[in-house]
mmCIF file of C-alpha atoms and ligand atoms in Angstrom:
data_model
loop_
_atom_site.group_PDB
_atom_site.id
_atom_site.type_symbol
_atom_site.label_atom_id
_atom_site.label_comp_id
_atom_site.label_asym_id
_atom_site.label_seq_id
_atom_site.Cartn_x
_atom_site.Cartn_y
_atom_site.Cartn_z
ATOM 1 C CA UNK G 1 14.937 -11.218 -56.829
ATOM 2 C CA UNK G 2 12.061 -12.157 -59.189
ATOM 3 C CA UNK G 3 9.990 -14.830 -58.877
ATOM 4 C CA UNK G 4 10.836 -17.784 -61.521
ATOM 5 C CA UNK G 5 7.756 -20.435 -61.623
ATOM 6 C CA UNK G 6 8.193 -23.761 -62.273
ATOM 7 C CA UNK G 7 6.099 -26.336 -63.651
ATOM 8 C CA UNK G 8 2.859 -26.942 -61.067
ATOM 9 C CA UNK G 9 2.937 -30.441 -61.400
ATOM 10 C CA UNK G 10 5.743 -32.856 -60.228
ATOM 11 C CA UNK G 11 5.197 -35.917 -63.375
ATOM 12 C CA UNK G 12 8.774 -36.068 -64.338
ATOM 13 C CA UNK G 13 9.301 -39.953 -63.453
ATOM 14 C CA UNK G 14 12.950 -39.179 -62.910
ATOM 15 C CA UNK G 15 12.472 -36.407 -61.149
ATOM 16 C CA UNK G 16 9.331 -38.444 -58.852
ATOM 17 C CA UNK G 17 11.542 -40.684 -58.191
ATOM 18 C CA UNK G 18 14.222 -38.904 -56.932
ATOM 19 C CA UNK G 19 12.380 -36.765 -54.972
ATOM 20 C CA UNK G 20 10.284 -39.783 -53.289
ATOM 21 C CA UNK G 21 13.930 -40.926 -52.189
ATOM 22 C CA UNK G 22 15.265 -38.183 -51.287
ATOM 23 C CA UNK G 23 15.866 -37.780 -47.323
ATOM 24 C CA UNK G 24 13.581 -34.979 -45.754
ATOM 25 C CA UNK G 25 13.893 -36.457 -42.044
ATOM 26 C CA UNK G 26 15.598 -33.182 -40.853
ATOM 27 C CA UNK G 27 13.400 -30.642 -42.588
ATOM 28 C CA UNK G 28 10.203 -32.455 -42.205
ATOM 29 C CA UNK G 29 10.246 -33.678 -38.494
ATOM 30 C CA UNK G 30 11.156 -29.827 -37.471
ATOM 31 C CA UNK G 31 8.232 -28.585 -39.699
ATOM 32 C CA UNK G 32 5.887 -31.090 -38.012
ATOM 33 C CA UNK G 33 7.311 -30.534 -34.643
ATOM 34 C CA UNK G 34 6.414 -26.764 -35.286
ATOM 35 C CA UNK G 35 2.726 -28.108 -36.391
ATOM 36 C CA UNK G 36 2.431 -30.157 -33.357
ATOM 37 C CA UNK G 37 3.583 -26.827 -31.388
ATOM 38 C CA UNK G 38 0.859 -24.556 -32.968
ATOM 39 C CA UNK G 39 -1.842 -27.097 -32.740
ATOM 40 C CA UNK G 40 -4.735 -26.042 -29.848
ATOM 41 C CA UNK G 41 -4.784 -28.427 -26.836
ATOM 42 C CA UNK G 42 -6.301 -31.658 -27.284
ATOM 43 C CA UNK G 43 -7.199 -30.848 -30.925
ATOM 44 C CA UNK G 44 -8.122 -33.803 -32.423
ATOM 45 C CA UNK G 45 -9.619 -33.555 -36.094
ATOM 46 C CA UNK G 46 -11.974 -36.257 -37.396
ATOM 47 C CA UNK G 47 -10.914 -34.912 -40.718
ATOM 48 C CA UNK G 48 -7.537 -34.090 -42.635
ATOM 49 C CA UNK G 49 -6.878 -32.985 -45.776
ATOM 50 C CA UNK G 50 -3.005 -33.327 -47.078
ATOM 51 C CA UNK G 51 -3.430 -30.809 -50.003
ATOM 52 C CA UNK G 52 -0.386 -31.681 -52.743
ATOM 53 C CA UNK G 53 0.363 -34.655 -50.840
ATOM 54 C CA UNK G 54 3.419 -36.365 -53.182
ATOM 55 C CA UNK G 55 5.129 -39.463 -52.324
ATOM 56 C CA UNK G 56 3.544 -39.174 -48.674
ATOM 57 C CA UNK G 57 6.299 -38.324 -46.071
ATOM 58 C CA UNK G 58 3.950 -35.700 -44.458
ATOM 59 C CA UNK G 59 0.967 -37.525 -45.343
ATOM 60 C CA UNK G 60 2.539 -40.346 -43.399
ATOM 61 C CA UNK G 61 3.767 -38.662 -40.554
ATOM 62 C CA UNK G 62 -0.134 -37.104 -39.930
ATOM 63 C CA UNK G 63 -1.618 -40.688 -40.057
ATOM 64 C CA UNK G 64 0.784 -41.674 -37.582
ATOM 65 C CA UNK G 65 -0.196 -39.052 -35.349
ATOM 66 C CA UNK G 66 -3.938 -39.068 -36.407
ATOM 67 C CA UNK G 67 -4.674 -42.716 -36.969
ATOM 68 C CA UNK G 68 -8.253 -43.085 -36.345
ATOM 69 C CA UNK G 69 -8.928 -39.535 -38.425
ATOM 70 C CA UNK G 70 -10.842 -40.046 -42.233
ATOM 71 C CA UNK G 71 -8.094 -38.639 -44.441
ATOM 72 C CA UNK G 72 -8.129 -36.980 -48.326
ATOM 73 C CA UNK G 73 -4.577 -37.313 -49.697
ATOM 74 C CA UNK G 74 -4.825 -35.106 -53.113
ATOM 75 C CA UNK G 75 -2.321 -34.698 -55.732
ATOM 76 C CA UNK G 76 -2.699 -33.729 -59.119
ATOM 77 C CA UNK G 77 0.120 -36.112 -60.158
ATOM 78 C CA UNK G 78 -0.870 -39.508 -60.684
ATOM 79 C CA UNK G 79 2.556 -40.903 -59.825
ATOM 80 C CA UNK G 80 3.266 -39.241 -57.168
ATOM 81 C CA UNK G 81 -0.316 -40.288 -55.768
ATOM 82 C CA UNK G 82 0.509 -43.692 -56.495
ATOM 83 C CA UNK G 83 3.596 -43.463 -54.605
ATOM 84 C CA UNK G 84 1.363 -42.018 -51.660
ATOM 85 C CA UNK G 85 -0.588 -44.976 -51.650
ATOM 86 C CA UNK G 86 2.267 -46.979 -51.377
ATOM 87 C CA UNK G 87 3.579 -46.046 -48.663
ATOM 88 C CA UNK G 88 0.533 -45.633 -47.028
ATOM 89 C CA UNK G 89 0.037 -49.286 -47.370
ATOM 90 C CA UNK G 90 3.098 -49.884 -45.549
ATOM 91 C CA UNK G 91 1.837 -48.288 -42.353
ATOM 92 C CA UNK G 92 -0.359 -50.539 -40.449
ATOM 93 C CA UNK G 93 -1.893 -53.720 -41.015
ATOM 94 C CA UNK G 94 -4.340 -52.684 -37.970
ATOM 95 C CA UNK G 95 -7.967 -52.312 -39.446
ATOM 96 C CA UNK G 96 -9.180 -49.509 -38.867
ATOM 97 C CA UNK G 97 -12.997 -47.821 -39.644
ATOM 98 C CA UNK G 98 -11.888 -44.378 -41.042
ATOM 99 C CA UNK G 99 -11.714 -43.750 -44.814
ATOM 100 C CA UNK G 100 -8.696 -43.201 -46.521
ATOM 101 C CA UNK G 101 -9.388 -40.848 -49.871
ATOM 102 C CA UNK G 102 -6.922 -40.863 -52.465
ATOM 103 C CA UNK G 103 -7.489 -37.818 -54.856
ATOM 104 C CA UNK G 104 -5.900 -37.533 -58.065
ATOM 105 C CA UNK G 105 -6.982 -34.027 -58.601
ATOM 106 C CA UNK G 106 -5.801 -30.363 -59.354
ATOM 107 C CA UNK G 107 -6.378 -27.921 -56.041
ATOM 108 C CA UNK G 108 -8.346 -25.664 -58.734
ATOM 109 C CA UNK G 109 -10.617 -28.160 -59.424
ATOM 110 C CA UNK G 110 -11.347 -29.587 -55.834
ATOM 111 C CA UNK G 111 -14.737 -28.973 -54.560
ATOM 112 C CA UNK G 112 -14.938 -30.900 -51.073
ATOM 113 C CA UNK G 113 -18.084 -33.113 -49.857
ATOM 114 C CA UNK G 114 -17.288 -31.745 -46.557
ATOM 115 C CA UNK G 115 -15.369 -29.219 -44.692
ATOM 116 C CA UNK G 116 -12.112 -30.451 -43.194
ATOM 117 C CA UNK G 117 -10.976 -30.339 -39.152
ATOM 118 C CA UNK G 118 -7.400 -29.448 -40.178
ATOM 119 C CA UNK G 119 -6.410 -28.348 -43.854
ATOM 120 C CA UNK G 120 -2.318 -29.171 -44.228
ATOM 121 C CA UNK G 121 -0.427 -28.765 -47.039
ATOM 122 C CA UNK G 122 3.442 -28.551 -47.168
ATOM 123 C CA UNK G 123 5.532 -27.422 -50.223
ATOM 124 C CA UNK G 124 2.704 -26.988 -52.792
ATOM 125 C CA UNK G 125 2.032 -22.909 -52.641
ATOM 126 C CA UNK G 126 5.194 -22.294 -54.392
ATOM 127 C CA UNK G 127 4.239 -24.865 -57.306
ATOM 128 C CA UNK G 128 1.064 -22.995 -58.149
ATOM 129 C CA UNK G 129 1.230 -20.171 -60.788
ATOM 130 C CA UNK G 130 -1.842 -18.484 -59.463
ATOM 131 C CA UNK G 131 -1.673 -18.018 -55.842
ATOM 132 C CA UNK G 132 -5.113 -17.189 -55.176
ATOM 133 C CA UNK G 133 -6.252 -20.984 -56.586
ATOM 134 C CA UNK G 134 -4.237 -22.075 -53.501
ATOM 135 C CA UNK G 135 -6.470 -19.840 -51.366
ATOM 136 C CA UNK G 136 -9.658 -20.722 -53.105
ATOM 137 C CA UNK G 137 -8.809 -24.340 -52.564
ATOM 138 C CA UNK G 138 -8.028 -23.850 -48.558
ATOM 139 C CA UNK G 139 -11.199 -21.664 -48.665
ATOM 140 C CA UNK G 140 -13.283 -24.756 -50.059
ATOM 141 C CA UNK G 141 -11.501 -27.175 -47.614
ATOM 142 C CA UNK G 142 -12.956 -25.074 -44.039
ATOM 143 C CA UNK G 143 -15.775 -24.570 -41.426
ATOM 144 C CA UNK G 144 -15.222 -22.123 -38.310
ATOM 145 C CA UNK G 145 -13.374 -24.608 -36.387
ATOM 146 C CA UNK G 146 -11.000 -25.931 -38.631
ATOM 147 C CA UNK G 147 -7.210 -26.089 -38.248
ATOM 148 C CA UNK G 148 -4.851 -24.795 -41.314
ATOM 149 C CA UNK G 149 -1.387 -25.244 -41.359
ATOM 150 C CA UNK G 150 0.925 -24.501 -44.496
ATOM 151 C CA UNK G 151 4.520 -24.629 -44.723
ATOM 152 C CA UNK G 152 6.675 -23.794 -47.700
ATOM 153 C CA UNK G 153 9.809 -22.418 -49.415
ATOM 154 C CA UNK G 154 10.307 -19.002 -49.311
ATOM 155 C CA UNK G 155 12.436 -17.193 -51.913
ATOM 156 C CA UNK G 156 15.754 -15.949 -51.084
ATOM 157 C CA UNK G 157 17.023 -12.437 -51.652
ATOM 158 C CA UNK G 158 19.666 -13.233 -54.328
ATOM 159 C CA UNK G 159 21.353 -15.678 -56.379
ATOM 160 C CA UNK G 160 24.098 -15.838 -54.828
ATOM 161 C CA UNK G 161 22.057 -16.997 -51.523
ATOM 162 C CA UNK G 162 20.226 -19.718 -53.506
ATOM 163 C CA UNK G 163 23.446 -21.262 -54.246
ATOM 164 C CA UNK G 164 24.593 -20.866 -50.393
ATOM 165 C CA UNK G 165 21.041 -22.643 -50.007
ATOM 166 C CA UNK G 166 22.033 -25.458 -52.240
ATOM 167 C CA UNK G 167 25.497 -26.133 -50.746
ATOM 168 C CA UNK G 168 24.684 -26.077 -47.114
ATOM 169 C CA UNK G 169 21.271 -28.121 -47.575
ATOM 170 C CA UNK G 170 21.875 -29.967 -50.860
ATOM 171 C CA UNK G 171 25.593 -30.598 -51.151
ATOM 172 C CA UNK G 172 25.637 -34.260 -51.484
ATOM 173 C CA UNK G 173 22.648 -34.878 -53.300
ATOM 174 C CA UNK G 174 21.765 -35.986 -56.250
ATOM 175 C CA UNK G 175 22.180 -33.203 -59.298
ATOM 176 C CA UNK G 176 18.561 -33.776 -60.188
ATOM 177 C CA UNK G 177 17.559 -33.228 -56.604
ATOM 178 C CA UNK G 178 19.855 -29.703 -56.393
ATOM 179 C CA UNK G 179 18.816 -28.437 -59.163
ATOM 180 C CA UNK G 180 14.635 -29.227 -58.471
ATOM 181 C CA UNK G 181 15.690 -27.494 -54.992
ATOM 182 C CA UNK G 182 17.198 -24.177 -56.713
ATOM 183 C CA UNK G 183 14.021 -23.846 -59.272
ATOM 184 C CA UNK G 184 11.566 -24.352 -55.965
ATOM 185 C CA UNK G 185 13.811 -21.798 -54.051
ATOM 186 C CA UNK G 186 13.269 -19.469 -57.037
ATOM 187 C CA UNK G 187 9.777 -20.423 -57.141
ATOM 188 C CA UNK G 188 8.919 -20.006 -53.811
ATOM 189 C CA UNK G 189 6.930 -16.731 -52.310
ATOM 190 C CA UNK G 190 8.083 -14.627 -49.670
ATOM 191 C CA UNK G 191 6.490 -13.774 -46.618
ATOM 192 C CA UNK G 192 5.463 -10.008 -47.627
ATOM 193 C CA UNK G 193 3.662 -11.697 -50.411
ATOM 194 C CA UNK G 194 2.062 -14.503 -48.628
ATOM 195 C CA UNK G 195 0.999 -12.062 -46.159
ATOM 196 C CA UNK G 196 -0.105 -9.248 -48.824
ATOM 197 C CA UNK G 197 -2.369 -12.770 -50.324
ATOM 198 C CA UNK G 198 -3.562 -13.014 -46.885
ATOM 199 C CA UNK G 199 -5.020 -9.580 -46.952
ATOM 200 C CA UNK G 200 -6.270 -10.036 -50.385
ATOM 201 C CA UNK G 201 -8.211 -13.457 -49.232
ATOM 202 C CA UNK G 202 -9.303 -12.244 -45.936
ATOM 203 C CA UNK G 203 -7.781 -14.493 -44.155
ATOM 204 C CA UNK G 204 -5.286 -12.041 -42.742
ATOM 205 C CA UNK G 205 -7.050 -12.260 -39.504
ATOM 206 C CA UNK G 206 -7.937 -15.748 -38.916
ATOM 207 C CA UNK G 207 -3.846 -17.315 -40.203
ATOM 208 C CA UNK G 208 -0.919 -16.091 -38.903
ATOM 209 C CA UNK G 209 2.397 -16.186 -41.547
ATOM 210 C CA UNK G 210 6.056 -16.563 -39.799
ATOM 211 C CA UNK G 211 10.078 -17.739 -40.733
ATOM 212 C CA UNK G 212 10.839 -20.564 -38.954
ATOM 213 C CA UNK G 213 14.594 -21.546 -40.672
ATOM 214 C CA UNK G 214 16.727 -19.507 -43.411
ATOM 215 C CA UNK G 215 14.122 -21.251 -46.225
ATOM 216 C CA UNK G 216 10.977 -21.816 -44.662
ATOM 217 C CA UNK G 217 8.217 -20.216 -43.710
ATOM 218 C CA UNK G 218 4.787 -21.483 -42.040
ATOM 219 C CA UNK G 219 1.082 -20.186 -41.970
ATOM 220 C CA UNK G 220 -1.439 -21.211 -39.230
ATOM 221 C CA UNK G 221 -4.816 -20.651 -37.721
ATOM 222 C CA UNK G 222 -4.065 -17.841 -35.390
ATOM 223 C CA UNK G 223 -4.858 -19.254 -31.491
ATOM 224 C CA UNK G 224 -7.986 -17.698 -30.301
HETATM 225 C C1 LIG M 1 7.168 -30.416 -53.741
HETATM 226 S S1 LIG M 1 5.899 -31.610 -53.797
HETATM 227 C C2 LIG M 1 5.439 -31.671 -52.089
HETATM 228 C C3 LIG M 1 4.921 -33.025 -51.721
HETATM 229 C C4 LIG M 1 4.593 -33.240 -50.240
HETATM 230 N N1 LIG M 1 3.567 -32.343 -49.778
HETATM 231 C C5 LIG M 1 5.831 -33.131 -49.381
HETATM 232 O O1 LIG M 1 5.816 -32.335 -48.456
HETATM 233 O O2 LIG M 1 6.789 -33.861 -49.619
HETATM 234 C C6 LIG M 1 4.534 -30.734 -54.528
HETATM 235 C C7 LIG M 1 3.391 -31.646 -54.946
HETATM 236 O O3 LIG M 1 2.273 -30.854 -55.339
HETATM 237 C C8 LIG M 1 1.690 -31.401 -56.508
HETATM 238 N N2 LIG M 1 0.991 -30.314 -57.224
HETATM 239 C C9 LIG M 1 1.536 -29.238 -57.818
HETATM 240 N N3 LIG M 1 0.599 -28.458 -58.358
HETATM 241 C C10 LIG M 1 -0.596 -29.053 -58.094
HETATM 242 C C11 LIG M 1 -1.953 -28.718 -58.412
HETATM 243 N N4 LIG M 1 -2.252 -27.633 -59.096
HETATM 244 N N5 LIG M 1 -2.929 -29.532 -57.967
HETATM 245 C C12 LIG M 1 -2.622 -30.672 -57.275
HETATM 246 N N6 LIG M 1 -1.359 -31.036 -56.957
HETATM 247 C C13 LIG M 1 -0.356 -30.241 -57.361
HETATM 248 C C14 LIG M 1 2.874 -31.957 -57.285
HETATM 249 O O4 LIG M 1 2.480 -32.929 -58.230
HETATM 250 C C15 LIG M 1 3.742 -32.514 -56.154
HETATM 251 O O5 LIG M 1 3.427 -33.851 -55.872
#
């Protein structure tokens, strides 16, 4: 099935919205449990990038685990940065002496101070209409040593699954929510690609690619 893109940035304030409340508990705990599971032993990064960040829910969940880490949360969307911020507010009231970076930015345009210990970024490769921006940005975002971990979407065979997608996922939520889930689904790369970009980028040999449910697939530094 052909790729359909969809718009790169989320600005819709309907759509924002419902996608800021929309419940990712299940998908998003599993994807960070399968971070947490490829991460080397007693990594701890000083530095964390959340590249297409949104209303936060990742963001949040690597603060939690990171809290004394200097973080970049980037979006190109001001309202979903804004939304970010929010609930990043509502985390702790501890003070703390790392720096917090909010970015309003396109990935294309970021140029980085600094390298980044880990480089995450989950459900923004399928957004982008040029792939290899995404891999100039990671590129940017890296020294030797750093950790990258993607996760995203990948695109089902047919139709017919998408909709099987939608129902078993998707069933009892919101229409606006289904139908921004079927245009990412048809939006989203599949492995062979992601892996032939790999190859393209050179970073075939440092970032492994792999399924890890019927619509997801993950990319990480490859354990040396
Ligand atoms: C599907 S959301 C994912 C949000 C968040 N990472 C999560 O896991 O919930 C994709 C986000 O990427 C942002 N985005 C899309 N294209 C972008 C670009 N070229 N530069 C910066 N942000 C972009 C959108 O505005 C949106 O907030």
């Amino acid at each position: 099935m052909v790729r359909i893109p969809e718009p790169e940035l989320m600005e819709d304030p309907t759509q924002v919205e419902s996608y800021a409340n929309a419940d990712f508990e299940t998908a998003h705990s599993f994807l960070i449990r399968k971070f947490q599971d490829r991460l080397p032993q007693r990594f701890v990064p000083e530095s964390i990038l959340d590249l297409g960040c949104g209303p936060g829910d990742m963001s949040s969940r690597l603060y939690l685990q990171f809290p004394m880490a200097n973080f970049t949360f980037l979006d190109g969307s001001e309202f979903m940065l804004d939304l970010c911020k929010k609930r990043m507010d509502t985390l702790d009231s501890e003070k703390r002496n790392n720096k917090i970076d909010f970015k309003k930015e396109l990935i294309q345009d970021f140029v980085p101070e600094s390298p980044y210990d880990l480089v995450f970024s989950n459900s923004l490769l399928h957004h982008i209409h040029d792939p290899f921006q995404f891999w100039g940005a990671i590129q940017r975002s890296i020294h030797n040593d750093s950790f990258i971990f993607i996760s995203d979407l990948m695109r089902p065979d047919s139709l017919t699954q998408t909709n099987q997608l939608i129902e078993r996922y998707a069933n009892n939520e919101p229409e606006i929510l289904k139908r921004d889930f079927y245009n990412s689904l048809l939006a989203a790369y599949r492995i062979e690609e992601v892996k032939e970009m790999l190859e393209i980028v050179r970073l075939d040999t440092k970032l492994n690619v792999e399924p890890v449910t019927d619509r997801h697939w993950i990319c990480y530094t490859k354990p040396r």
